[in-house]
PDB file of C-alpha atoms in Angstrom:
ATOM      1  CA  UNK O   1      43.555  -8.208  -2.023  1.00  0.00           C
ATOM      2  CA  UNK O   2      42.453  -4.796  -2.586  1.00  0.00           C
ATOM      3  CA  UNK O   3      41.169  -2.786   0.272  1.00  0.00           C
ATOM      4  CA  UNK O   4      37.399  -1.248   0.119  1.00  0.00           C
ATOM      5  CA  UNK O   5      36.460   2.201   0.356  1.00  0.00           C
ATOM      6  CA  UNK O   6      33.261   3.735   1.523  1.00  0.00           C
ATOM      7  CA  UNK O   7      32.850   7.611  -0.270  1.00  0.00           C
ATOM      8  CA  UNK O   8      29.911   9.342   1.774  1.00  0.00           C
ATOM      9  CA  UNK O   9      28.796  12.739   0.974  1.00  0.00           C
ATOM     10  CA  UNK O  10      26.633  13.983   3.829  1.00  0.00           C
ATOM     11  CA  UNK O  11      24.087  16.852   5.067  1.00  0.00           C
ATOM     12  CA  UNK O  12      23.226  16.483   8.854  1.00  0.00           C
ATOM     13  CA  UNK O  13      19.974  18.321   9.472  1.00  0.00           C
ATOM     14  CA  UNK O  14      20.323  17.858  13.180  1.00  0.00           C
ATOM     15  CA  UNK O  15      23.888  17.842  14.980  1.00  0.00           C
ATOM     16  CA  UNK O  16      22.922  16.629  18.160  1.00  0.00           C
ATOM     17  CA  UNK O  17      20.916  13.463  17.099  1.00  0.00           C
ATOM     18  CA  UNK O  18      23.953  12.762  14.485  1.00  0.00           C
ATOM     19  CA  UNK O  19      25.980  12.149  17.276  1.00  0.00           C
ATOM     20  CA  UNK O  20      23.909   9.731  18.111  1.00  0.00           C
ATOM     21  CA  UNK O  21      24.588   7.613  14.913  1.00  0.00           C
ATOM     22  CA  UNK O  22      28.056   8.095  15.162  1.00  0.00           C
ATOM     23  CA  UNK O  23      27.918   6.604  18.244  1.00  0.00           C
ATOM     24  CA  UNK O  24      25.736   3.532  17.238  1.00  0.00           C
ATOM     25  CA  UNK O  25      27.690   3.073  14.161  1.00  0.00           C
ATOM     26  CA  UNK O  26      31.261   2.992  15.806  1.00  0.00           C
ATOM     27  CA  UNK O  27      31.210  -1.055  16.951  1.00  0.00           C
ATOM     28  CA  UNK O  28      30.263  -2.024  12.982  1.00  0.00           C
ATOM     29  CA  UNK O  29      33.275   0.240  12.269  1.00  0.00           C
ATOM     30  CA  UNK O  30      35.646  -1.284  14.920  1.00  0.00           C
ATOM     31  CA  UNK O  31      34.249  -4.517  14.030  1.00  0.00           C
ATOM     32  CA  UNK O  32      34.840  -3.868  10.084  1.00  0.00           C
ATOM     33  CA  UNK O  33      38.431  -2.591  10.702  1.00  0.00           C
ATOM     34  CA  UNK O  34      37.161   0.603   9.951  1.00  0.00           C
ATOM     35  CA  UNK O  35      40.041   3.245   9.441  1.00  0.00           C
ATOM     36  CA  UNK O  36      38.664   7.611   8.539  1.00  0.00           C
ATOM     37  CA  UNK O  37      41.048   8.962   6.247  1.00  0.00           C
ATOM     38  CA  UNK O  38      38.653  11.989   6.060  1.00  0.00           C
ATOM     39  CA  UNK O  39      35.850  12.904   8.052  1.00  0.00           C
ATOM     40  CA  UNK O  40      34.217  16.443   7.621  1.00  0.00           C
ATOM     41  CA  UNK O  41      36.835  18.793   7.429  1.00  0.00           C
ATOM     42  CA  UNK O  42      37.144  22.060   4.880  1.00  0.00           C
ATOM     43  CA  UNK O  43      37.220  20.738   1.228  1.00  0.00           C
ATOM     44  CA  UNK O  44      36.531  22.975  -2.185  1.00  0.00           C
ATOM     45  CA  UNK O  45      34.146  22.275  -4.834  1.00  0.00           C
ATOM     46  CA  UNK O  46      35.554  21.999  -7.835  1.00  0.00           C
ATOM     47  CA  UNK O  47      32.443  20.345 -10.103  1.00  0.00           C
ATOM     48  CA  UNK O  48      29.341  19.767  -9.786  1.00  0.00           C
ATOM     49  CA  UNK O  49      26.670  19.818  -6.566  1.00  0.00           C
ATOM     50  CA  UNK O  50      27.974  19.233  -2.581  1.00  0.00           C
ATOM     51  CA  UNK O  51      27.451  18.530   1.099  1.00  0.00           C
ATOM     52  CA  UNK O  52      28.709  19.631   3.683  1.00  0.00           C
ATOM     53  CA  UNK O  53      30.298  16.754   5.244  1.00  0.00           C
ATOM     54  CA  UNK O  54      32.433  14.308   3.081  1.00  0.00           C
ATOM     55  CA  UNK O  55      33.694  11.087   4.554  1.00  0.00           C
ATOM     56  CA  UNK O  56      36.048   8.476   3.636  1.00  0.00           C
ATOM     57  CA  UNK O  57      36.260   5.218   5.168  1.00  0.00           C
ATOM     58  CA  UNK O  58      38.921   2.558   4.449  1.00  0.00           C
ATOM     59  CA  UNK O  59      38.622  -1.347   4.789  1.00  0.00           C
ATOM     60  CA  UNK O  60      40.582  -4.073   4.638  1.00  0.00           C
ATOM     61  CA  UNK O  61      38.817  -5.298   1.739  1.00  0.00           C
ATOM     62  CA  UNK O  62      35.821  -4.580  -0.567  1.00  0.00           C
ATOM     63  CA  UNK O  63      34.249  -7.195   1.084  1.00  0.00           C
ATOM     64  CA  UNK O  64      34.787  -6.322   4.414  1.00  0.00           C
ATOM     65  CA  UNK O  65      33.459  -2.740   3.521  1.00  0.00           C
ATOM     66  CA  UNK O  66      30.201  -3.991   2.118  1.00  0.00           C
ATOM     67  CA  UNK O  67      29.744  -6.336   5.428  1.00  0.00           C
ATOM     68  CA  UNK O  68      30.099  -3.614   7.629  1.00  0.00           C
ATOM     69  CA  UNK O  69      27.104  -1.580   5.750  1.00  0.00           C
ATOM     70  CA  UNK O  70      24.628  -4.984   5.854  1.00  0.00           C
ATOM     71  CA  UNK O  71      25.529  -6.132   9.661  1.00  0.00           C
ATOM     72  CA  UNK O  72      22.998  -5.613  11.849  1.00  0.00           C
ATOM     73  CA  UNK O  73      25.139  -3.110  13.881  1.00  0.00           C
ATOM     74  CA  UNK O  74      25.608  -0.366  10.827  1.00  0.00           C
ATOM     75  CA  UNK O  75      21.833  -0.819  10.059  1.00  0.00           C
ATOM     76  CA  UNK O  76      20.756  -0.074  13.927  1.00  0.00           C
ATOM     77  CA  UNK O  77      23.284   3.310  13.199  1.00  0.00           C
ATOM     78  CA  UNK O  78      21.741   4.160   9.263  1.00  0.00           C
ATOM     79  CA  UNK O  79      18.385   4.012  10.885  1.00  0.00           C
ATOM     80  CA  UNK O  80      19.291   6.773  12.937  1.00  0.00           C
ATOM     81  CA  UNK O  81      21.000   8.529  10.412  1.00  0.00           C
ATOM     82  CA  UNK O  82      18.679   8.290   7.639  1.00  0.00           C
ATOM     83  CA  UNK O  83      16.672  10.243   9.940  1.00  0.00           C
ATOM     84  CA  UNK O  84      18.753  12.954  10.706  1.00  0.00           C
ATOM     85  CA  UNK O  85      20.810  13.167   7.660  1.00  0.00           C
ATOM     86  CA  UNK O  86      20.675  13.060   3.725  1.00  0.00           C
ATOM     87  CA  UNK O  87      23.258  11.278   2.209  1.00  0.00           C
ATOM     88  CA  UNK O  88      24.965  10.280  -0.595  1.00  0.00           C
ATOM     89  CA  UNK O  89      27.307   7.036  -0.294  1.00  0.00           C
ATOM     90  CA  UNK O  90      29.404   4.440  -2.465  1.00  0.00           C
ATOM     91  CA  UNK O  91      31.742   1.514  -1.865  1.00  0.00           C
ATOM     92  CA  UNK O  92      34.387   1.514  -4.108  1.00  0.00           C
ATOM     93  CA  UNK O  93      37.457  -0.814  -4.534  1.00  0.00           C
ATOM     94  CA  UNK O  94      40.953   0.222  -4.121  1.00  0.00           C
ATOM     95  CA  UNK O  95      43.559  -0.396  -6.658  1.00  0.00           C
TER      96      UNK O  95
END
């Protein structure tokens, strides 16, 4: 089965309350099985528009990747994100 990705492309307006989403979202990530493969980091444009934060986020499965944006615990930490944050983000499936 091939393993789910989510592809987020983020601008945090405020740093201190986006700590506060990563903090709310971590038990949907544990949950989800969850693994970072990049969070934030230096990066180089090479087409088209940016963020400033890129993140990539590896599941065991497509499925599993979509479940952990729906539960209940990711929406209590996009709530708090959407707020703080404008964002860009995708699930895609592995090959």
């Amino acid at each position: 089965m091939a393993k789910g990705y989510w592809i987020a492309r983020v601008d945090v307006r405020d740093p201190e309350r986006y700590k506060d989403y990563v903090a709310a979202a971590k038990p949907a990530f544990e949950k989800y099985g969850a693994n970072f493969l990049a969070r934030g980091g230096q990066f180089e444009r090479l087409e088209g528009g940016v963020r400033a934060r890129n993140v990539v986020i590896e599941f065991p499965t497509l499925q599993a990747a979509v479940d952990c944006y729906n539960s209940p615990e990711y929406q209590i930490a996009a709530a708090i994100r959407q707020q703080v944050a404008d964002a860009e983000m995708v699930v895609v499936e592995g090959i």
